[in-house]
Short mmCIF file of C-alpha atoms and ligand atoms in Angstrom, two decimals:
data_model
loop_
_atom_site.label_atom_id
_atom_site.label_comp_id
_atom_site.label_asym_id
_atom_site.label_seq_id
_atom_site.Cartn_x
_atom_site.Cartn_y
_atom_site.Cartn_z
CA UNK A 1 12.39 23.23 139.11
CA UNK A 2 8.59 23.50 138.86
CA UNK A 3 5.92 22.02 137.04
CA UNK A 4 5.39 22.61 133.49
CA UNK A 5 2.03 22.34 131.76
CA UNK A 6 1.83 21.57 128.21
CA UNK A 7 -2.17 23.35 126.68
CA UNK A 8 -3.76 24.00 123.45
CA UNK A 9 -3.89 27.68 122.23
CA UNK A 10 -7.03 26.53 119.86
CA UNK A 11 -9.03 23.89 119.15
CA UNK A 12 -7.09 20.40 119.89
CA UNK A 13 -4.56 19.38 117.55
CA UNK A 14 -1.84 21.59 117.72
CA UNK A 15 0.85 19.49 118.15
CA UNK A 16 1.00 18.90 121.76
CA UNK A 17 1.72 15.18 121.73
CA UNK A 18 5.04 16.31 120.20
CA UNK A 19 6.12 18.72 122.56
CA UNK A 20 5.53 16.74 125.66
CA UNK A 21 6.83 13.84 123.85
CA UNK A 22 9.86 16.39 123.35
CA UNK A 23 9.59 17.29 126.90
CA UNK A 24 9.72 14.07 128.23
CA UNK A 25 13.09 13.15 127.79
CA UNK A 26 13.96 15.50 130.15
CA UNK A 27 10.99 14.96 132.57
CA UNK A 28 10.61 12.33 135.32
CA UNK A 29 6.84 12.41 135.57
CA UNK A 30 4.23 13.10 132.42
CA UNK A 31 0.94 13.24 133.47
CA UNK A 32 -2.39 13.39 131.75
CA UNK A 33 -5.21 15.65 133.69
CA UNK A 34 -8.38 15.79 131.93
CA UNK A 35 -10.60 14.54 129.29
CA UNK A 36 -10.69 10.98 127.49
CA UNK A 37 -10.25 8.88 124.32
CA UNK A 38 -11.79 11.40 122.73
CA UNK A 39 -8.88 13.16 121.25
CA UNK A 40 -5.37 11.73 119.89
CA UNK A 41 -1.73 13.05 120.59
CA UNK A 42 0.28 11.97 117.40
CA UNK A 43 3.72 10.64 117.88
CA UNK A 44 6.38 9.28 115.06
CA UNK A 45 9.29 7.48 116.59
CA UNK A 46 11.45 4.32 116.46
CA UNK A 47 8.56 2.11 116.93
CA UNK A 48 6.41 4.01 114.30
CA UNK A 49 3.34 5.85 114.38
CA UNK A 50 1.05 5.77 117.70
CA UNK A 51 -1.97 7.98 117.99
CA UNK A 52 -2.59 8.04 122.15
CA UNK A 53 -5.84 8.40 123.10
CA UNK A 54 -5.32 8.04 126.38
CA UNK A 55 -1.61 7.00 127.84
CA UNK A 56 0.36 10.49 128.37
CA UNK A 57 3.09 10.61 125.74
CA UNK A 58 5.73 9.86 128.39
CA UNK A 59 4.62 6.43 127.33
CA UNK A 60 7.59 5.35 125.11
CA UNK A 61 10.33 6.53 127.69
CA UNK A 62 11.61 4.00 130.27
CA UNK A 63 12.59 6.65 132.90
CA UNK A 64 9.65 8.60 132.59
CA UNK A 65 6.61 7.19 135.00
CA UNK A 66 3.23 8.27 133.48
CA UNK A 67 0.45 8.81 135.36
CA UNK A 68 -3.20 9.17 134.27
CA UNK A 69 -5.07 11.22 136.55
CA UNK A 70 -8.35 11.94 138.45
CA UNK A 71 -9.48 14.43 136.08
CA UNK A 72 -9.06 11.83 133.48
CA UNK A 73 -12.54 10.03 132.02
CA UNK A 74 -10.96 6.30 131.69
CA UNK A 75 -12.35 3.88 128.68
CA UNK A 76 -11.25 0.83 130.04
CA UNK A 77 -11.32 -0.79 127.02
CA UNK A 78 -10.05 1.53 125.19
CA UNK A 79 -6.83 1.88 127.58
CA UNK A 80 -6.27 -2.36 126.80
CA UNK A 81 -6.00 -2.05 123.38
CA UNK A 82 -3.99 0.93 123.72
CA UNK A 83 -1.32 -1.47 125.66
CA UNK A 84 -1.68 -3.90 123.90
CA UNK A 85 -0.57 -1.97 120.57
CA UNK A 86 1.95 -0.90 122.49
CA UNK A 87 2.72 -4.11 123.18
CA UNK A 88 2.47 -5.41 119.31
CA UNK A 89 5.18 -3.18 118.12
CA UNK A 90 7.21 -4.50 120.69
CA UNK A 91 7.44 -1.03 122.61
CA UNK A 92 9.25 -1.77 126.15
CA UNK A 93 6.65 -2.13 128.81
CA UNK A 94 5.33 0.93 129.95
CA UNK A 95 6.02 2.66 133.34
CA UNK A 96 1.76 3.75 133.99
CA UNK A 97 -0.23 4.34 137.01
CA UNK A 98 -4.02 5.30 136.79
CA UNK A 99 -5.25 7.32 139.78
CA UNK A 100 -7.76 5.44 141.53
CA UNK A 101 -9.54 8.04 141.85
CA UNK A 102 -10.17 8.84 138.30
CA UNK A 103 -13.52 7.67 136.39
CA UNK A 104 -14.18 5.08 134.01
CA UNK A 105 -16.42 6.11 130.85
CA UNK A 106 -19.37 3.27 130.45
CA UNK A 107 -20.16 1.67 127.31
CA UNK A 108 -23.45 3.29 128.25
CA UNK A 109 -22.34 6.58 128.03
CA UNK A 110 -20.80 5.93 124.21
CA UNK A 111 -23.97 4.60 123.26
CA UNK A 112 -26.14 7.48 125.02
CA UNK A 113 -23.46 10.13 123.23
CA UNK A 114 -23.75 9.20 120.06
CA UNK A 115 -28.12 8.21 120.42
CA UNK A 116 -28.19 11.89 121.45
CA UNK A 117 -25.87 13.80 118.20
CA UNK A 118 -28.51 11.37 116.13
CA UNK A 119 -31.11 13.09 118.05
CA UNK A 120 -29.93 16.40 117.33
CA UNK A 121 -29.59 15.77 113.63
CA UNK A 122 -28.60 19.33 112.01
CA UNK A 123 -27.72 20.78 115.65
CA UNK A 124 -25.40 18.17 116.65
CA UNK A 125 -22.26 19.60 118.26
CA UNK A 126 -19.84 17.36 116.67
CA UNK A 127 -18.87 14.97 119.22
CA UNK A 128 -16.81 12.57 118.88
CA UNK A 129 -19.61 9.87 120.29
CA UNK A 130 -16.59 8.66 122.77
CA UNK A 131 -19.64 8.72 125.58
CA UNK A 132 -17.31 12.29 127.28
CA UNK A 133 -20.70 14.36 127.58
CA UNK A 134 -22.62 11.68 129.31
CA UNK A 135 -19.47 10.26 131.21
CA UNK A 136 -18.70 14.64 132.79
CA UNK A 137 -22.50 14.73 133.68
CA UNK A 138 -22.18 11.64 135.76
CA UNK A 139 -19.26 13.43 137.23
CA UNK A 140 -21.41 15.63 138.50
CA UNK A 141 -24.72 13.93 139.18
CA UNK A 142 -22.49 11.80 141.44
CA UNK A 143 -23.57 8.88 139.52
CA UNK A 144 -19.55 8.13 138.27
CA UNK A 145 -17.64 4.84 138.67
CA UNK A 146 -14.32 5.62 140.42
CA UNK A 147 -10.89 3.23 139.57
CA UNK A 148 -11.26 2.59 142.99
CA UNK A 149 -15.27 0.99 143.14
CA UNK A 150 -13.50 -1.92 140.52
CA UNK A 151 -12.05 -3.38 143.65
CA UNK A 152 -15.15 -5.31 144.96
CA UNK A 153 -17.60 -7.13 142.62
CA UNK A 154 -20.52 -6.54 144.78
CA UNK A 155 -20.10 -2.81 145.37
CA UNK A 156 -19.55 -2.40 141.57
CA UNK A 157 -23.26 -4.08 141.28
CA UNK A 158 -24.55 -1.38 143.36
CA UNK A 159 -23.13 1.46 141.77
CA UNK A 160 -23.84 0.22 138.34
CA UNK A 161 -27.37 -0.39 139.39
CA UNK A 162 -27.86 2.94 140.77
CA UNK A 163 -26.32 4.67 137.61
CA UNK A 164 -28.54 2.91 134.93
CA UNK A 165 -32.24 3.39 136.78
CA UNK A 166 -32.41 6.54 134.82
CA UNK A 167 -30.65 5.97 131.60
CA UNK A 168 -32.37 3.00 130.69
CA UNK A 169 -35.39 4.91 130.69
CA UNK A 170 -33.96 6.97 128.70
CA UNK A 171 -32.28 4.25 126.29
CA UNK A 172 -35.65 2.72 125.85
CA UNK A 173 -38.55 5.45 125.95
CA UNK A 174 -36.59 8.58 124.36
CA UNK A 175 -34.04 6.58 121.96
CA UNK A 176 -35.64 3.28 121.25
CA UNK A 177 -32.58 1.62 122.50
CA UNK A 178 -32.58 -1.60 124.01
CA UNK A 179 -32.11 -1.22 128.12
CA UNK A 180 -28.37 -2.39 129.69
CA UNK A 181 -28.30 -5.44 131.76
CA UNK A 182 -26.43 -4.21 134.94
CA UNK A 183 -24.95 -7.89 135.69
CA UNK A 184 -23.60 -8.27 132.38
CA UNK A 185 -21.79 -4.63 132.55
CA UNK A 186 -20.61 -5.37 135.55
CA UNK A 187 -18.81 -8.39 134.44
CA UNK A 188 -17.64 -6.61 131.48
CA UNK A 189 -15.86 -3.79 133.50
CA UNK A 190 -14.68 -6.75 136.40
CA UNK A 191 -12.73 -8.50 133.59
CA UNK A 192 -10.87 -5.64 131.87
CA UNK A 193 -10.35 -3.56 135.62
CA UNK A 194 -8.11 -6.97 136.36
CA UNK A 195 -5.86 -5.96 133.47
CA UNK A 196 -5.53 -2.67 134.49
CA UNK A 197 -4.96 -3.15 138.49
CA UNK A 198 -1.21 -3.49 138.59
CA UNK A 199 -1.39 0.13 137.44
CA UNK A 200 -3.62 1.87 139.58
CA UNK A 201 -2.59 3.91 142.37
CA UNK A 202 -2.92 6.98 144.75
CA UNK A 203 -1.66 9.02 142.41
CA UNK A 204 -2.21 12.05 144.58
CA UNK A 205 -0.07 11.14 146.82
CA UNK A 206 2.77 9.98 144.50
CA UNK A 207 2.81 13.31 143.11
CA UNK A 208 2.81 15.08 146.46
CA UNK A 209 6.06 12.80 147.14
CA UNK A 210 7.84 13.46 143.31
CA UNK A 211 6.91 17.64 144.43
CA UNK A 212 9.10 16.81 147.32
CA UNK A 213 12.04 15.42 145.79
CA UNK A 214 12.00 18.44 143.22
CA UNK A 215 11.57 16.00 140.27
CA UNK A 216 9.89 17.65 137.23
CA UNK A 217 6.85 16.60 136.37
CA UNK A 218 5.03 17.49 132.38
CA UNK A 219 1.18 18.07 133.16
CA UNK A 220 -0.20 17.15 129.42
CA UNK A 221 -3.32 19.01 128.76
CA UNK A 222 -6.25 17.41 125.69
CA UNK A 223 -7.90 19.70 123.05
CA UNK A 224 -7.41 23.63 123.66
CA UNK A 225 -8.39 26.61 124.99
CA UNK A 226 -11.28 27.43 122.94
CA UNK A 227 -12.55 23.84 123.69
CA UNK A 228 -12.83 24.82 127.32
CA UNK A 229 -16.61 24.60 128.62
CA UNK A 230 -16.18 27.99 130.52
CA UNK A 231 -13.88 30.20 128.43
CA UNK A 232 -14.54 28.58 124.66
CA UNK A 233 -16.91 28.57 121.84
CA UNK A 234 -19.53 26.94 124.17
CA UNK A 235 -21.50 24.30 123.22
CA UNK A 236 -19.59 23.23 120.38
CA UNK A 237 -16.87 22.53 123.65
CA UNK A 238 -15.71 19.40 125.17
CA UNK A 239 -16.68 18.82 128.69
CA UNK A 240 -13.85 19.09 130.71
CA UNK A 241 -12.05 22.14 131.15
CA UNK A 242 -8.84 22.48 128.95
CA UNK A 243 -6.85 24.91 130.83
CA UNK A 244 -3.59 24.79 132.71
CA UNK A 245 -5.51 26.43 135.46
CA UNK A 246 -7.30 22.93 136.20
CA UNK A 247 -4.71 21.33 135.25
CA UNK A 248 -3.29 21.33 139.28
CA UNK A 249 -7.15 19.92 140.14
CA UNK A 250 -7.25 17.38 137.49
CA UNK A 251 -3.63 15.70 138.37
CA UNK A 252 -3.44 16.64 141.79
CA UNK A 253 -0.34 19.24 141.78
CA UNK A 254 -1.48 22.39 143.63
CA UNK A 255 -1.40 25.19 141.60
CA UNK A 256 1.24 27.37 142.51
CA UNK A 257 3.90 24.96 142.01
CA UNK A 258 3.37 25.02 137.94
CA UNK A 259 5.95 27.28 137.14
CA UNK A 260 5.93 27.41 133.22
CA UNK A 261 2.72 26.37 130.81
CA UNK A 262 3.65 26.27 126.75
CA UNK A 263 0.31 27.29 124.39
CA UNK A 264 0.95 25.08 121.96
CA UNK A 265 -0.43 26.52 118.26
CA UNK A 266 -0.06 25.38 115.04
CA UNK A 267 1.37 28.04 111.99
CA UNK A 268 -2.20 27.88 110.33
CA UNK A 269 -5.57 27.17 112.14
CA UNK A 270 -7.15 23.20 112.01
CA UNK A 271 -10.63 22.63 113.99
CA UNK A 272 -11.99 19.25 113.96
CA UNK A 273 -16.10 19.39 114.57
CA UNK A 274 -19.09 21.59 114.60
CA UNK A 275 -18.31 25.80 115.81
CA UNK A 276 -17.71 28.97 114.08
CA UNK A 277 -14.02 28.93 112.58
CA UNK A 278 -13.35 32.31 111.55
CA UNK A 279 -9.99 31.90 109.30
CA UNK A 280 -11.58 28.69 107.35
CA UNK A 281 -10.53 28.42 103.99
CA UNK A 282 -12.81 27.42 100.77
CA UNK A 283 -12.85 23.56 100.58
CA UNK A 284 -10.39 23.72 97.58
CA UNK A 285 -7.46 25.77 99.20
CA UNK A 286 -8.37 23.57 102.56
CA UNK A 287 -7.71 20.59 100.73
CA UNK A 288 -4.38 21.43 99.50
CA UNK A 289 -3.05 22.65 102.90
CA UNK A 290 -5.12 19.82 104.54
CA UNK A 291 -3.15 16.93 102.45
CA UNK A 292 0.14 18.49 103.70
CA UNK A 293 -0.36 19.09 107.07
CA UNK A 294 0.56 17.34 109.90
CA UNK A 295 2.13 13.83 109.37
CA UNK A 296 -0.16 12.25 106.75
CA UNK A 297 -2.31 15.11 106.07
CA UNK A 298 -5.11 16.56 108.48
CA UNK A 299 -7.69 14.54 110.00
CA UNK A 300 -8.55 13.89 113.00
CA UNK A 301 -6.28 10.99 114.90
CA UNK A 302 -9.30 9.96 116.25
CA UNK A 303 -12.11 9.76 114.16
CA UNK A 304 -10.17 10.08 111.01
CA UNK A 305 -12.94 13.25 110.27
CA UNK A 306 -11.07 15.62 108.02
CA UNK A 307 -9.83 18.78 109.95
CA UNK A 308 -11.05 21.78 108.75
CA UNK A 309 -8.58 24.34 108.11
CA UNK A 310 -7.64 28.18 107.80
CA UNK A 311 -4.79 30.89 108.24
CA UNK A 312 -3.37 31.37 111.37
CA UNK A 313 -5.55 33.56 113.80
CA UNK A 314 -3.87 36.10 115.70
CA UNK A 315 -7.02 37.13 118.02
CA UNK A 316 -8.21 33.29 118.66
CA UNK A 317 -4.59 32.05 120.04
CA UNK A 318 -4.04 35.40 121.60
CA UNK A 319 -6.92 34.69 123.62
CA UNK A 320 -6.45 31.39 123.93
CA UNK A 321 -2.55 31.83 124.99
CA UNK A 322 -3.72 34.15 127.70
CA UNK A 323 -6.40 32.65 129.15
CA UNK A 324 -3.98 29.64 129.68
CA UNK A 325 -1.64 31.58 131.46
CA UNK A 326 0.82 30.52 128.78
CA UNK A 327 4.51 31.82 129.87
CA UNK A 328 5.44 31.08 126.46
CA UNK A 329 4.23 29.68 123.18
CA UNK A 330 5.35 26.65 121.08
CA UNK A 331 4.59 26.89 117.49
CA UNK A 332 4.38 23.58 115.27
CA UNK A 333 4.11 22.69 111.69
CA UNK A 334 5.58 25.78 110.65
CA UNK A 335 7.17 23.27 107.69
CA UNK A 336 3.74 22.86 106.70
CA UNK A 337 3.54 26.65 104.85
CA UNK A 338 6.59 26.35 102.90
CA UNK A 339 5.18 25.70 99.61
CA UNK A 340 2.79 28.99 99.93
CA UNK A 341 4.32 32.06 98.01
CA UNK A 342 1.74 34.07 100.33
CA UNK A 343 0.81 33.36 104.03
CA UNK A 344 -2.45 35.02 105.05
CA UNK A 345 -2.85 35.93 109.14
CA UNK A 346 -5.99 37.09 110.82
CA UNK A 347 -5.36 40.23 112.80
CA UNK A 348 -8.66 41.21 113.88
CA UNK A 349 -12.15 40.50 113.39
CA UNK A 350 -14.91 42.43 111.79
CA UNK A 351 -18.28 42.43 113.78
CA UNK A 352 -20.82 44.11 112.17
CA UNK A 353 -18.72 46.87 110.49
CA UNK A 354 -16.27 47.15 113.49
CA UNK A 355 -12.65 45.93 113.87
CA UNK A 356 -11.91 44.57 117.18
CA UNK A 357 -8.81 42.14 118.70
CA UNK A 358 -10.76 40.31 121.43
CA UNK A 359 -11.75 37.09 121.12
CA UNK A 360 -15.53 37.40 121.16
CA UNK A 361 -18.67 34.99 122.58
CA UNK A 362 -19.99 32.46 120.44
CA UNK A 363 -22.76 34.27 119.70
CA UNK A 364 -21.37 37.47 118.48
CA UNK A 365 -18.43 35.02 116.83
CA UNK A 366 -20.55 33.54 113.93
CA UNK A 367 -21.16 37.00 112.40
CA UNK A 368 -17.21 37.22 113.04
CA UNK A 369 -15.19 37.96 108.79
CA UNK A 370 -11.47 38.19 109.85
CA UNK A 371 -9.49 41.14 108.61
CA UNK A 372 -6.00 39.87 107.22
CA UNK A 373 -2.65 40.68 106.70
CA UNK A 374 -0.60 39.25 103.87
CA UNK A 375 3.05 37.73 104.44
CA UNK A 376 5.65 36.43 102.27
CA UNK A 377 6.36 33.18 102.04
CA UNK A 378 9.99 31.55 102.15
CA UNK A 379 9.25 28.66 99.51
CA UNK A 380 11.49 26.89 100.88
CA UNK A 381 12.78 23.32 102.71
CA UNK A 382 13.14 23.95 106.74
CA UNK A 383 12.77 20.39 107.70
CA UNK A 384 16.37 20.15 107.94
CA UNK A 385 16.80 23.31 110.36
CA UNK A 386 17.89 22.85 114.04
CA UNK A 387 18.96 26.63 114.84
CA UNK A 388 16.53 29.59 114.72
CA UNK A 389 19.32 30.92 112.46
CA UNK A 390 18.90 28.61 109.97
CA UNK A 391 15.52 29.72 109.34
CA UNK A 392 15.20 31.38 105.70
CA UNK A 393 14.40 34.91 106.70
CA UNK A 394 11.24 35.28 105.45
CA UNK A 395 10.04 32.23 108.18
CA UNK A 396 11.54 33.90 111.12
CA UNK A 397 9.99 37.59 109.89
CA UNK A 398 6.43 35.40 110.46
CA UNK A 399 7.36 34.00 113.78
CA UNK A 400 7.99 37.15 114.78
CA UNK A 401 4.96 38.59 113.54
CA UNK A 402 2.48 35.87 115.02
CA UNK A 403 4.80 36.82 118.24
CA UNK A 404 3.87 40.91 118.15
CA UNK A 405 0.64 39.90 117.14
CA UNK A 406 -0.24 37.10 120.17
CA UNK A 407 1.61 39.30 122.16
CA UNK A 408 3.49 35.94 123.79
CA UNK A 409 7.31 34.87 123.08
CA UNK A 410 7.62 31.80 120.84
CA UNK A 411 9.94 29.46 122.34
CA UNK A 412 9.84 26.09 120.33
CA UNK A 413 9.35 25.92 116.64
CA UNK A 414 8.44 22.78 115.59
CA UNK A 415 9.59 21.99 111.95
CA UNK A 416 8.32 18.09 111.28
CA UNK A 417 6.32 15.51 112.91
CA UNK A 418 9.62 13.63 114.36
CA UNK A 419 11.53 14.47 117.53
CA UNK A 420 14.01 16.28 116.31
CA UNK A 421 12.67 18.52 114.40
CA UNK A 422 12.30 20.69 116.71
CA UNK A 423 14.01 24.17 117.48
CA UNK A 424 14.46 26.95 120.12
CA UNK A 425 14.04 30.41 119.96
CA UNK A 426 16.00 32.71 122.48
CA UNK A 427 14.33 36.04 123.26
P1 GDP B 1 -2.27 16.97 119.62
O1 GDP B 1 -3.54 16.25 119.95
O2 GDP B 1 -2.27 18.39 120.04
O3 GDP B 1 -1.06 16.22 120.08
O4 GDP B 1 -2.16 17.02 118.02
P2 GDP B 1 -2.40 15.84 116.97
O5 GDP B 1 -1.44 14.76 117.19
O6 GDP B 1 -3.85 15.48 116.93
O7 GDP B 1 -2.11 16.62 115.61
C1 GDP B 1 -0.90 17.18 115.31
C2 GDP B 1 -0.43 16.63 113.97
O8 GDP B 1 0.67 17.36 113.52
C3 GDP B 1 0.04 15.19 114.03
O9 GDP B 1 -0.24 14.59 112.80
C4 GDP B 1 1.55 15.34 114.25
O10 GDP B 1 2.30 14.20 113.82
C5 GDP B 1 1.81 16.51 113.40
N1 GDP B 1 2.94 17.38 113.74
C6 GDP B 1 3.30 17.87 114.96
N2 GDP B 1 4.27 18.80 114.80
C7 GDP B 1 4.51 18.87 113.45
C8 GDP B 1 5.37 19.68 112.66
O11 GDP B 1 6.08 20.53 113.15
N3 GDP B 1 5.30 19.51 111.30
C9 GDP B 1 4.50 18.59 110.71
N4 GDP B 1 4.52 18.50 109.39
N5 GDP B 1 3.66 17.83 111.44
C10 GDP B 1 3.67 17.98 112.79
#
C-alpha cells in the first residue's frame, strides 16, 4: 500500500479537510507538508465544529499519529491555542509530532505581512496577513528559525538577532513601525517552544521507518493547485508550492512511493482573495449560493472573508487535476446545487475572440469570459444518499459530465459537511 496525497484542484477550500478526515480512519499516519495557519480545513464531528489551521485532520483519531512536517511554516502560538481548543471540547489528547526541522513563522513576519498589503493599498494580493510571504522568504534567505534552534536559549538569541538586523530597518524607516526587541522575542518563542517539545521529532526518519512497515500514510496538502507559486495565477499565489509533487519534499516521503493523489474540487467554484476568477457570479446570485454552501455558508475558515463564488470550471480543475498528478478526483458539496433548476459549467474560455481549453497565464487570464454549458438540475434532497445509485439521475448525468469534461474519474462524492456523507463512485 502506498502513499496517498490528498491536493486542491483550485483555489483552497475544496473540501479537503473532509476527505482526509474521511481518509483517516483508515490511515495510520496523516501528515501535513506545506504552508501555515494561513488556511483552514473544516471538520464537523462528535466534538463539533473545528476549523484546523494547522494540526493535520488526523487530529481527532486516536490511532492515527499526525505529523506536521518540514515543509510546514509553524505559528507557535497559533499551534497552542489550537490544542488547547482541542483540549476545551474535551477532544482525547492528540497523537502529534512536529518535525524539528520545520520553521516557525515570527510575530515579525505577521506584522511585516500585513505592513506590506497596507503598503500596496489597491494592489494588495489578498493575503491573509498570517506573516507566510515574509516567513517563505526567510526560507530562502536562510534567515529561518528551525523547531530544532528552540532547544538552546542562547543560540535562539543569535539567530533571532541575525534575522531582525534587516527587518527592523525596514519596520522603522519604510513602515513607521516600531523596531522588535530581539530579547523579548526570544523569550516569547522560549516559553511557548516548551509547550510544544514533547511533540517534536525527526520526523524524517519516523516516516522512513512507517514506509518500512508498509503502514499508509495520508500526505494532506493546503490551498490548491492554482495557488501554487510556479504553476498558478502568480502573484495572487501563496508561497509554498501546493502540489502533490512537493508534497514527498515537504513531509519527507520520497516521491515514488505516493501511489494515489485525490484533486479534491468542489461542484461550483469558491476563491477566497485577490486573482482573476473566471466563472464568478454577480454579487446577488453569489450570495444566494454563498449562504448555502459549505457548512454555514462560504467564507473563509480563516479570516471569515466571504468566498467569492462561480459555476464549476471545467478548464481551471482540469488543469489543476493534472498538474497534480491527480489519479483520481473527489468532488464535494455536490448537495450544495440542489436547489438550482439550472447548473451552469465553464467549458472553455474565450480570449480575445478565441475558444480555447487550456488553462492560461495570469496575464492572458484576466481578459479570460468563460463559454458555458447549461445542465439540469435534480431539485432535489441527496444528503441522505450513500450509493452512487441513489443519486437522482439528473446529479449523476453532471458528475459525469464534469468527469468527460476534466478528463479525470470522480471517485468520492461528497454530499454534506459530516463524515458520512460521503459516497463512492466505481468506474
Ligand atoms: P479545505 O481547506 O479544503 O479543507 O476546505 P474548507 O474547510 O476551507 O472549506 C470546505 C467547506 O465545505 C467547509 O465549510 C466544509 O465543512 C464544507 N464541506 C465539505 N464537504 C461538503 C459537502 O459535501 N457538502 C457541504 N454542504 N459542505 C461541505
Amino acid at each position: 500500500m502506498g502513499v496517498t496525497a490528498v491536493v486542491g484542484a483550485n483555489w483552497g477550500d475544496e473540501g479537503k479537510g473532509k476527505i482526509t478526515d474521511y481518509l483517516a480512519s483508515s490511515a495510520d499516519y496523516v501528515v501535513r507538508f506545506q504552508g501555515g495557519s494561513n488556511a483552514g480545513h473544516t471538520i464537523l464531528n462528535e466534538w463539533g465544529k473545528f476549523a484546523l489551521h494547522l494540526l493535520p485532520s488526523g487530529i481527532f483519531y486516536q490511532h492515527v499519529q499526525n505529523v506536521i512536517g518540514p515543509g510546514v511554516a509553524v505559528n507557535l502560538q497559533g499551534l497552542v491555542q489550537e490544542l488547547d481548543n482541542l483540549a476545551r471540547k474535551r477532544v482525547p489528547a492528540p497523537r502529534l509530532l512536529i518535525a524539528d526541522r520545520a520553521q516557525i513563522v515570527l510575530p515579525v513576519h505577521v506584522l511585516l505581512d500585513a505592513a506590506e498589503e497596507e503598503r500596496l493599498g489597491f494592489e494588495q494580493f489578498g493575503s491573509t496577513r498570517s506573516g507566510i510571504a515574509p516567513f517563505y522568504a526567510d526560507k530562502a534567505l536562510k534567515l529561518g528559525i528551525q523547531v530544532a534552534d528552540l532547544a538552546n536559549k542562547p543560540h535562539l538569541l543569535t539567530r533571532i538577532q541575525q534575522n531582525l538586523v534587516l527587518k527592523n530597518v525596514l519596520l522603522q524607516h519604510v513602515y513607521n513601525l516600531p523596531p522588535i526587541d530581539a530579547e523579548e522575542l526570544t523569550n516569547d518563542l522560549w516559553n511557548h517552544a516548551r509547550i510544544i517539545a514533547p511533540y517534536v521529532s525527526d520526523v524524517s526518519l519516523v516516516l522512513q521507518q512507517a514506509l518500512q512497515r508498509k503502514s499508509r500514510i495520508v500526505l494532506e496538502g493546503q490551498l490548491g493547485a492554482l495557488r501554487d507559486p510556479d504553476h498558478g495565477i502568480y502573484p495572487f499565489t501563496t508561497s509554498s508550492p501546493t502540489l502533490a509533487g512537493f508534497a514527498s519534499v515537504g513531509a519527507g516521503t520520497p516521491a515514488h512511493t505516493i501511489t494515489r493523489i485525490i484533486a479534491v474540487t468542489k461542484a461550483y467554484s469558491t476563491c477566497v482573495g485577490a486573482g482573476p476568477f473566471v466563472t464568478e457570479l454577480p454579487p446577488e446570485q453569489a450570495q444566494v449560493l454563498r449562504e448555502r454552501g459549505g457548512d454555514a455558508g462560504e467564507y473563509g475558515a480563516t479570516t471569515g472573508r466571504p468566498r467569492r463564488i462561480g459555476w464549476f470550471d471545467c478548464v481551471a480543475t482540469k488543469y489543476g487535476a493534472a498538474i497534480q498528478g491527480a489519479t483520481e478526483v473527489a468532488l464535494t458539496n455536490l448537495d450544495v446545487l440542489s436547489y438550482l433548476n439550472e447548473i451552469p459549467i465553464a467549458t472553455a474560455y474565450q480570449i480575445d475572440g478565441q475558444n480555447i481549453t487550456h488553462f492560461p497565464n495570469t496575464r492572458a487570464l484576466t481578459r479570460a469570459v468563460p463559454v458555458l454549458e447549461v445542465m439540469p438540475g435534480w431539485r432535489s434532497d441527496i444528503t441522505q444518499a450513500r450509493r452512487y445509485s441513489e443519486l437522482p439521475q439528473k446529479a449523476r448525468q453532471y458528475v459525469e459530465r464534469l468527469e468527460t469534461l476534466i478528463d479525470m474519474p470522480i471517485r468520492l462524492i461528497s454530499v454534506g459537511p459530516h463524515r458520512e456523507q460521503i459516497l463512492y463512485k466505481g468506474s
